[in-house]
Coordinates of N, CA, C and O in Angstrom, one line a residue:
M2 N 78.3 5.2 -11.9 CA 78.3 6.3 -12.8 C 79.7 6.5 -13.3 O 80.7 6.4 -12.6
D3 N 79.8 6.8 -14.6 CA 81.1 7.1 -15.1 C 81.5 8.5 -14.9 O 80.7 9.3 -14.4
K4 N 82.8 8.9 -15.1 CA 83.3 10.2 -14.8 C 82.5 11.3 -15.5 O 82.3 12.3 -15.0
A5 N 82.1 11.1 -16.8 CA 81.4 12.1 -17.5 C 80.1 12.5 -16.8 O 79.7 13.6 -16.8
Q6 N 79.4 11.5 -16.2 CA 78.1 11.8 -15.5 C 78.3 12.6 -14.2 O 77.5 13.3 -13.8
T7 N 79.5 12.4 -13.6 CA 79.7 13.0 -12.3 C 80.3 14.4 -12.4 O 80.2 15.2 -11.5
T8 N 80.9 14.7 -13.5 CA 81.6 16.0 -13.6 C 80.8 17.0 -14.4 O 81.1 18.2 -14.4
G9 N 79.7 16.6 -15.0 CA 78.8 17.5 -15.7 C 79.2 17.7 -17.1 O 78.6 18.4 -17.9
H10 N 80.3 17.0 -17.6 CA 80.7 17.1 -19.0 C 79.8 16.2 -19.8 O 79.3 15.1 -19.3
I11 N 79.6 16.6 -21.0 CA 78.7 15.9 -21.9 C 79.5 14.8 -22.7 O 80.5 15.2 -23.3
P12 N 79.1 13.6 -22.6 CA 79.9 12.6 -23.4 C 79.9 12.9 -24.9 O 78.9 13.3 -25.4
E13 N 81.0 12.8 -25.5 CA 81.2 13.1 -26.9 C 80.3 12.3 -27.8 O 80.0 12.7 -28.9
D14 N 80.0 11.1 -27.4 CA 79.2 10.2 -28.3 C 77.7 10.5 -28.2 O 76.9 9.9 -28.9
D15 N 77.3 11.5 -27.4 CA 75.9 11.9 -27.2 C 75.5 12.6 -28.5 O 76.1 13.6 -29.0
A16 N 74.3 12.2 -29.1 CA 73.9 12.8 -30.4 C 73.6 14.3 -30.3 O 73.7 15.1 -31.2
H17 N 73.3 14.8 -29.1 CA 72.9 16.2 -28.9 C 74.0 17.0 -28.1 O 73.8 18.1 -27.7
A18 N 75.2 16.4 -28.0 CA 76.3 17.0 -27.2 C 76.6 18.4 -27.8 O 76.8 19.3 -27.0
G19 N 76.7 18.5 -29.1 CA 77.0 19.8 -29.7 C 76.0 20.8 -29.4 O 76.3 22.0 -29.1
D20 N 74.7 20.5 -29.5 CA 73.6 21.4 -29.3 C 73.6 21.9 -27.8 O 73.5 23.1 -27.6
L21 N 73.8 21.0 -26.9 CA 73.8 21.4 -25.5 C 75.0 22.2 -25.1 O 74.9 23.2 -24.4
A22 N 76.2 21.8 -25.7 CA 77.4 22.6 -25.5 C 77.3 24.0 -26.1 O 77.7 25.0 -25.4
D23 N 76.7 24.1 -27.2 CA 76.4 25.4 -27.9 C 75.5 26.3 -27.0 O 75.7 27.5 -26.8
L24 N 74.4 25.7 -26.6 CA 73.5 26.4 -25.7 C 74.1 26.9 -24.4 O 73.9 28.0 -24.0
R25 N 74.9 26.0 -23.8 CA 75.6 26.4 -22.6 C 76.6 27.6 -22.9 O 76.6 28.5 -22.1
A26 N 77.3 27.5 -23.9 CA 78.3 28.5 -24.3 C 77.6 29.9 -24.6 O 78.1 30.9 -24.3
A27 N 76.4 29.8 -25.3 CA 75.7 31.0 -25.7 C 74.9 31.6 -24.6 O 74.9 32.8 -24.4
D28 N 74.2 30.8 -23.8 CA 73.2 31.3 -22.9 C 73.5 31.1 -21.4 O 72.9 31.7 -20.5
F29 N 74.5 30.3 -21.1 CA 74.8 30.0 -19.7 C 76.3 30.1 -19.4 O 76.9 29.4 -18.6
D30 N 77.0 30.9 -20.2 CA 78.4 31.1 -20.2 C 78.9 31.6 -18.8 O 80.0 31.3 -18.3
Y31 N 78.0 32.3 -18.1 CA 78.4 32.8 -16.8 C 78.6 31.7 -15.7 O 79.3 31.9 -14.7
L32 N 78.1 30.5 -16.0 CA 78.4 29.4 -15.1 C 79.8 29.0 -15.2 O 80.5 28.9 -14.2
D33 N 80.3 28.8 -16.4 CA 81.7 28.5 -16.6 C 82.6 29.6 -16.2 O 83.7 29.4 -15.6
A34 N 82.3 30.8 -16.5 CA 83.1 32.0 -16.1 C 83.3 32.1 -14.6 O 84.4 32.5 -14.2
G35 N 82.3 31.7 -13.8 CA 82.4 31.7 -12.4 C 82.8 30.4 -11.8 O 82.9 30.3 -10.6
G36 N 83.0 29.4 -12.6 CA 83.3 28.0 -12.1 C 82.2 27.4 -11.3 O 82.4 26.7 -10.3
H37 N 80.9 27.7 -11.7 CA 79.8 27.2 -11.0 C 79.1 26.0 -11.5 O 79.1 25.7 -12.7
T38 N 78.6 25.2 -10.6 CA 77.7 24.1 -10.9 C 76.4 24.5 -10.2 O 76.4 24.6 -8.9
Y39 N 75.3 24.6 -10.9 CA 74.0 25.1 -10.2 C 73.0 23.9 -10.3 O 72.7 23.4 -11.3
L40 N 72.5 23.6 -9.1 CA 71.6 22.5 -9.0 C 70.2 22.8 -8.5 O 69.3 22.0 -8.4
D41 N 69.9 24.0 -8.1 CA 68.7 24.4 -7.4 C 67.6 24.9 -8.3 O 67.1 26.0 -8.2
H42 N 67.3 24.1 -9.4 CA 66.4 24.6 -10.4 C 64.9 24.6 -9.8 O 64.1 25.3 -10.4
T43 N 64.7 23.9 -8.7 CA 63.3 24.0 -8.1 C 63.1 25.3 -7.5 O 62.0 25.9 -7.7
G44 N 64.1 25.8 -6.8 CA 63.9 27.1 -6.1 C 64.0 28.3 -7.0 O 63.3 29.3 -6.9
A45 N 64.9 28.3 -8.0 CA 65.1 29.4 -8.9 C 65.9 28.9 -10.1 O 67.1 28.7 -10.0
G46 N 65.2 28.8 -11.2 CA 65.9 28.4 -12.5 C 66.8 29.6 -13.0 O 66.5 30.7 -12.7
L47 N 67.8 29.2 -13.6 CA 68.8 30.2 -14.2 C 68.2 30.8 -15.4 O 67.8 30.1 -16.3
P48 N 68.4 32.2 -15.6 CA 67.9 32.8 -16.8 C 69.0 32.7 -17.9 O 70.1 32.9 -17.6
P49 N 68.6 32.3 -19.1 CA 69.5 32.3 -20.2 C 69.9 33.8 -20.5 O 69.1 34.7 -20.4
T50 N 71.1 34.0 -20.9 CA 71.6 35.3 -21.2 C 70.7 36.0 -22.3 O 70.5 37.2 -22.2
S51 N 70.3 35.2 -23.3 CA 69.5 35.8 -24.3 C 68.1 36.3 -23.8 O 67.6 37.3 -24.2
L52 N 67.6 35.7 -22.8 CA 66.4 36.1 -22.1 C 66.6 37.4 -21.4 O 65.8 38.4 -21.5
V53 N 67.7 37.5 -20.7 CA 68.0 38.7 -19.9 C 68.2 39.9 -20.9 O 67.7 41.0 -20.7
R54 N 69.0 39.7 -21.9 CA 69.2 40.7 -22.9 C 67.9 41.1 -23.6 O 67.7 42.3 -23.9
G55 N 67.1 40.2 -24.0 CA 65.8 40.5 -24.7 C 64.9 41.2 -23.8 O 64.2 42.2 -24.2
S56 N 64.8 40.9 -22.5 CA 64.0 41.6 -21.6 C 64.5 43.0 -21.3 O 63.7 43.9 -21.3
A57 N 65.8 43.1 -21.2 CA 66.4 44.5 -21.0 C 66.1 45.3 -22.2 O 65.7 46.5 -22.1
A58 N 66.2 44.8 -23.4 CA 65.9 45.6 -24.6 C 64.5 46.0 -24.7 O 64.2 47.2 -25.0
R59 N 63.6 45.1 -24.3 CA 62.1 45.4 -24.3 C 61.8 46.5 -23.3 O 61.1 47.5 -23.5
I60 N 62.4 46.4 -22.1 CA 62.1 47.3 -21.0 C 62.7 48.7 -21.3 O 62.0 49.7 -21.0
T61 N 63.9 48.7 -21.8 CA 64.5 50.0 -22.1 C 64.1 50.6 -23.4 O 64.4 51.8 -23.7
G62 N 63.4 49.8 -24.2 CA 63.0 50.3 -25.5 C 61.6 50.9 -25.6 O 61.2 51.2 -26.7
G63 N 60.9 50.9 -24.5 CA 59.6 51.4 -24.5 C 59.2 51.8 -23.1 O 59.9 51.6 -22.1
L64 N 58.0 52.4 -23.1 CA 57.4 52.8 -21.8 C 56.2 51.9 -21.5 O 55.3 51.8 -22.3
F65 N 56.2 51.3 -20.3 CA 55.2 50.4 -20.0 C 54.6 50.8 -18.6 O 55.3 51.1 -17.7
G66 N 53.3 50.8 -18.6 CA 52.6 51.2 -17.4 C 51.6 50.1 -16.9 O 51.7 49.0 -17.3
N67 N 50.8 50.5 -15.9 CA 49.9 49.6 -15.3 C 48.9 49.2 -16.4 O 48.2 50.1 -17.0
P68 N 48.8 47.9 -16.7 CA 47.9 47.5 -17.8 C 46.4 47.7 -17.5 O 45.5 47.6 -18.4
H69 N 46.1 48.1 -16.3 CA 44.7 48.4 -15.9 C 44.3 49.8 -16.0 O 43.2 50.2 -15.6
S70 N 45.2 50.7 -16.5 CA 44.9 52.1 -16.6 C 44.7 52.4 -18.1 O 44.9 51.5 -19.0
E71 N 44.4 53.6 -18.4 CA 44.2 54.1 -19.8 C 45.2 55.1 -20.2 O 45.0 56.3 -19.9
S72 N 46.3 54.7 -20.7 CA 47.3 55.6 -21.2 C 48.1 54.8 -22.3 O 48.0 53.6 -22.4
P73 N 48.9 55.5 -23.1 CA 49.7 54.8 -24.1 C 50.6 53.7 -23.5 O 50.7 52.6 -24.0
A74 N 51.2 54.1 -22.3 CA 52.1 53.2 -21.7 C 51.4 52.0 -21.1 O 51.8 50.8 -21.2
S75 N 50.2 52.2 -20.6 CA 49.3 51.1 -20.1 C 48.9 50.2 -21.2 O 48.8 49.0 -21.1
R76 N 48.5 50.8 -22.3 CA 48.1 50.0 -23.5 C 49.2 49.1 -24.0 O 49.0 48.0 -24.4
A77 N 50.4 49.6 -24.0 CA 51.6 48.9 -24.4 C 51.8 47.6 -23.5 O 52.0 46.5 -24.0
S78 N 51.6 47.8 -22.2 CA 51.7 46.7 -21.2 C 50.6 45.7 -21.5 O 50.8 44.5 -21.5
G79 N 49.4 46.2 -21.7 CA 48.2 45.4 -21.9 C 48.4 44.5 -23.2 O 48.0 43.3 -23.2
E80 N 49.0 45.1 -24.2 CA 49.2 44.3 -25.5 C 50.3 43.2 -25.2 O 50.1 42.1 -25.7
L81 N 51.3 43.5 -24.5 CA 52.3 42.5 -24.2 C 51.7 41.3 -23.4 O 51.9 40.1 -23.6
L82 N 50.8 41.7 -22.4 CA 50.1 40.6 -21.7 C 49.2 39.8 -22.5 O 49.1 38.6 -22.4
S83 N 48.5 40.5 -23.5 CA 47.6 39.7 -24.4 C 48.4 38.8 -25.3 O 48.0 37.6 -25.5
Q84 N 49.5 39.2 -25.7 CA 50.4 38.4 -26.6 C 50.9 37.2 -25.7 O 50.9 36.0 -26.3
A85 N 51.2 37.4 -24.5 CA 51.7 36.3 -23.7 C 50.6 35.3 -23.4 O 50.8 34.1 -23.4
R86 N 49.4 35.8 -23.1 CA 48.3 34.9 -22.9 C 48.0 34.1 -24.1 O 47.7 32.8 -24.0
R87 N 48.0 34.7 -25.3 CA 47.7 33.9 -26.5 C 48.8 32.9 -26.8 O 48.5 31.8 -27.2
A88 N 50.0 33.2 -26.4 CA 51.1 32.3 -26.6 C 51.0 31.1 -25.7 O 51.2 29.9 -26.1
V89 N 50.5 31.3 -24.5 CA 50.3 30.2 -23.5 C 49.2 29.3 -24.0 O 49.3 28.1 -24.0
L90 N 48.1 29.9 -24.5 CA 46.9 29.1 -25.0 C 47.4 28.3 -26.2 O 47.0 27.1 -26.3
R91 N 48.1 28.9 -27.1 CA 48.6 28.2 -28.3 C 49.5 27.0 -27.8 O 49.4 25.9 -28.4
H92 N 50.4 27.3 -26.9 CA 51.3 26.2 -26.4 C 50.5 25.0 -25.9 O 50.9 23.9 -26.2
F93 N 49.4 25.2 -25.2 CA 48.7 24.1 -24.7 C 47.5 23.7 -25.6 O 46.7 22.9 -25.2
N94 N 47.4 24.3 -26.8 CA 46.4 24.0 -27.7 C 45.0 24.2 -27.0 O 44.1 23.3 -27.1
A95 N 44.9 25.3 -26.2 CA 43.7 25.5 -25.4 C 42.8 26.6 -26.1 O 43.3 27.6 -26.6
D96 N 41.5 26.3 -26.2 CA 40.6 27.2 -26.8 C 40.4 28.4 -25.9 O 39.9 28.3 -24.7
P97 N 40.6 29.6 -26.4 CA 40.4 30.8 -25.6 C 39.0 31.1 -25.1 O 38.7 31.8 -24.2
A98 N 38.0 30.4 -25.8 CA 36.7 30.5 -25.4 C 36.4 29.7 -24.2 O 35.4 29.9 -23.5
E99 N 37.2 28.7 -24.0 CA 37.0 27.8 -22.8 C 38.0 28.0 -21.7 O 37.7 27.7 -20.5
Y100 N 39.2 28.5 -22.0 CA 40.2 28.7 -21.0 C 40.7 30.1 -20.8 O 40.7 30.9 -21.8
A101 N 41.1 30.5 -19.6 CA 41.7 31.8 -19.4 C 43.0 31.6 -18.8 O 43.3 30.7 -18.1
V102 N 43.9 32.5 -19.1 CA 45.3 32.5 -18.6 C 45.4 33.6 -17.6 O 45.1 34.7 -17.8
I103 N 45.8 33.2 -16.4 CA 46.0 34.1 -15.3 C 47.4 34.0 -14.8 O 47.9 32.9 -14.4
F104 N 48.1 35.1 -14.8 CA 49.5 35.1 -14.3 C 49.5 35.4 -12.8 O 48.8 36.3 -12.4
T105 N 50.2 34.7 -12.0 CA 50.4 34.9 -10.6 C 51.9 35.1 -10.3 O 52.7 34.6 -11.0
A106 N 52.2 35.7 -9.2 CA 53.6 35.9 -8.8 C 54.3 34.6 -8.4 O 55.5 34.5 -8.5
N107 N 53.5 33.7 -7.9 CA 54.1 32.4 -7.3 C 53.0 31.4 -7.1 O 51.8 31.6 -7.3
A108 N 53.4 30.3 -6.5 CA 52.5 29.2 -6.2 C 51.4 29.6 -5.2 O 50.3 29.2 -5.3
T109 N 51.9 30.3 -4.2 CA 50.9 30.8 -3.2 C 49.8 31.6 -3.8 O 48.6 31.4 -3.5
G110 N 50.2 32.5 -4.7 CA 49.1 33.3 -5.4 C 48.2 32.5 -6.2 O 47.0 32.7 -6.2
A111 N 48.7 31.4 -6.9 CA 47.9 30.6 -7.7 C 46.9 29.7 -6.8 O 45.7 29.6 -7.1
L112 N 47.5 29.2 -5.7 CA 46.6 28.4 -4.8 C 45.6 29.3 -4.1 O 44.4 28.9 -3.9
R113 N 45.9 30.5 -3.9 CA 45.0 31.5 -3.3 C 43.8 31.7 -4.2 O 42.6 31.7 -3.8
L114 N 44.1 31.8 -5.5 CA 43.0 32.0 -6.5 C 42.1 30.8 -6.5 O 40.9 30.9 -6.6
V115 N 42.7 29.6 -6.5 CA 41.9 28.4 -6.5 C 41.0 28.3 -5.2 O 39.8 28.1 -5.3
G116 N 41.6 28.6 -4.1 CA 40.9 28.6 -2.8 C 39.8 29.5 -2.7 O 38.8 29.3 -2.1
E117 N 40.0 30.7 -3.3 CA 38.9 31.7 -3.2 C 37.8 31.6 -4.3 O 36.7 32.0 -4.1
A118 N 38.2 31.0 -5.4 CA 37.2 30.9 -6.5 C 36.5 29.6 -6.7 O 35.4 29.6 -7.2
Y119 N 37.1 28.5 -6.3 CA 36.5 27.2 -6.5 C 35.3 27.0 -5.6 O 35.4 27.3 -4.4
P120 N 34.2 26.5 -6.1 CA 33.0 26.3 -5.3 C 33.1 25.0 -4.5 O 32.4 24.1 -4.7
F121 N 34.0 25.1 -3.4 CA 34.1 23.9 -2.6 C 32.9 23.6 -1.8 O 32.2 24.6 -1.4
T122 N 32.6 22.4 -1.6 CA 31.5 21.9 -0.7 C 32.1 20.9 0.2 O 33.2 20.5 0.1
R123 N 31.3 20.3 1.1 CA 31.8 19.3 2.0 C 32.2 18.0 1.2 O 33.0 17.2 1.7
R124 N 31.6 17.8 0.0 CA 32.0 16.7 -0.8 C 33.1 16.9 -1.9 O 33.4 16.1 -2.6
S125 N 33.5 18.2 -2.0 CA 34.6 18.5 -2.9 C 35.9 17.9 -2.5 O 36.2 17.7 -1.4
R126 N 36.7 17.7 -3.6 CA 38.1 17.2 -3.3 C 39.0 18.1 -4.2 O 38.8 18.4 -5.3
L127 N 40.1 18.4 -3.5 CA 41.2 19.1 -4.2 C 42.4 18.2 -4.3 O 42.9 17.7 -3.2
V128 N 42.8 17.8 -5.5 CA 43.9 16.8 -5.6 C 45.0 17.6 -6.3 O 44.9 18.2 -7.4
M129 N 46.2 17.5 -5.7 CA 47.4 18.2 -6.3 C 48.6 17.4 -5.8 O 48.6 16.7 -4.8
S130 N 49.7 17.5 -6.6 CA 50.9 16.9 -6.2 C 51.4 17.6 -4.9 O 51.2 18.8 -4.7
W131 N 52.0 16.8 -4.1 CA 52.4 17.4 -2.7 C 53.8 17.1 -2.4 O 54.3 16.0 -2.2
T132 N 54.6 18.2 -2.5 CA 56.0 18.1 -2.1 C 56.2 19.0 -0.8 O 55.3 19.7 -0.4
T133 N 57.4 18.9 -0.2 CA 57.6 19.8 0.9 C 57.4 21.2 0.6 O 56.7 21.9 1.4
T134 N 57.8 21.7 -0.5 CA 57.6 23.1 -0.9 C 56.1 23.4 -1.1 O 55.6 24.4 -0.6
T135 N 55.4 22.5 -1.8 CA 54.0 22.7 -2.0 C 53.3 22.7 -0.7 O 52.4 23.5 -0.5
R136 N 53.6 21.8 0.2 CA 53.0 21.7 1.5 C 53.1 23.0 2.2 O 52.2 23.6 2.7
S137 N 54.3 23.6 2.3 CA 54.6 24.8 3.0 C 53.7 25.9 2.3 O 53.1 26.7 3.0
T138 N 53.7 26.0 1.0 CA 53.0 27.1 0.3 C 51.5 26.9 0.6 O 50.8 27.9 0.9
A139 N 51.0 25.7 0.4 CA 49.6 25.5 0.6 C 49.1 25.7 2.0 O 48.0 26.3 2.2
C140 N 49.9 25.3 3.0 CA 49.5 25.4 4.3 C 49.5 26.8 4.8 O 48.8 27.2 5.8
E141 N 50.3 27.7 4.2 CA 50.4 29.1 4.5 C 49.3 29.9 3.9 O 49.1 31.0 4.2
S142 N 48.6 29.3 2.9 CA 47.6 30.0 2.1 C 46.3 30.0 2.9 O 45.6 29.0 3.0
T143 N 45.8 31.1 3.3 CA 44.6 31.2 4.1 C 43.4 30.6 3.4 O 42.6 29.8 4.0
P144 N 43.1 31.0 2.1 CA 41.9 30.4 1.5 C 42.0 28.9 1.4 O 40.9 28.3 1.5
V145 N 43.1 28.3 1.1 CA 43.2 26.9 1.0 C 43.0 26.3 2.4 O 42.3 25.3 2.6
R146 N 43.5 26.9 3.5 CA 43.2 26.4 4.8 C 41.7 26.5 5.1 O 41.2 25.5 5.7
A147 N 41.1 27.5 4.7 CA 39.6 27.7 4.9 C 38.8 26.6 4.1 O 37.7 26.3 4.5
A148 N 39.4 26.1 3.1 CA 38.7 25.1 2.2 C 39.1 23.7 2.6 O 39.0 22.8 1.8
R149 N 39.4 23.5 3.9 CA 39.7 22.2 4.4 C 40.9 21.5 3.7 O 40.7 20.7 2.9
P150 N 42.1 22.0 4.1 CA 43.3 21.4 3.5 C 43.5 20.0 3.9 O 42.9 19.5 4.8
P151 N 44.5 19.3 3.3 CA 44.8 17.9 3.7 C 45.2 17.9 5.1 O 45.7 18.9 5.7
R152 N 45.1 16.7 5.7 CA 45.4 16.6 7.2 C 46.9 17.0 7.5 O 47.2 17.4 8.6
T153 N 47.8 16.9 6.5 CA 49.2 17.2 6.8 C 49.3 18.7 7.2 O 50.3 19.1 7.7
C154 N 48.4 19.6 6.8 CA 48.5 21.0 7.2 C 48.0 21.3 8.6 O 48.3 22.3 9.1
R155 N 47.3 20.4 9.1 CA 46.7 20.6 10.5 C 47.6 20.3 11.6 O 48.5 19.6 11.5

């Protein structure tokens, strides 16, 4: 590896060097301000400054309630959720008549939904990528355990 690859600096002959440098300066300037190099994107990706500011503006600019209730604040939350679901479906070019978007807090919550809802039989197979993190999450999920998890969980 040359020095540019090991120090995190972008080689000047890279066609996108300016774009990446501009993005870092605009949205991840707190890395340079603190002298940080962050590598744990699997555990927790870093939020861009624009996302934090946009979220703060949205949260402080309106009143949002439980989307399952009937109030103006609840309807506001429900509309934001509907917009997010439509955006996800558009991103994947998925027909809303055929697909549903369900938000979960984490991988465990998603696996739990699969474990509880999928009509597993003795001949069913659940195939998923398997990393140390996924294994820990899946093995701790009661519904997946009940649905005969891979031998590595036993």
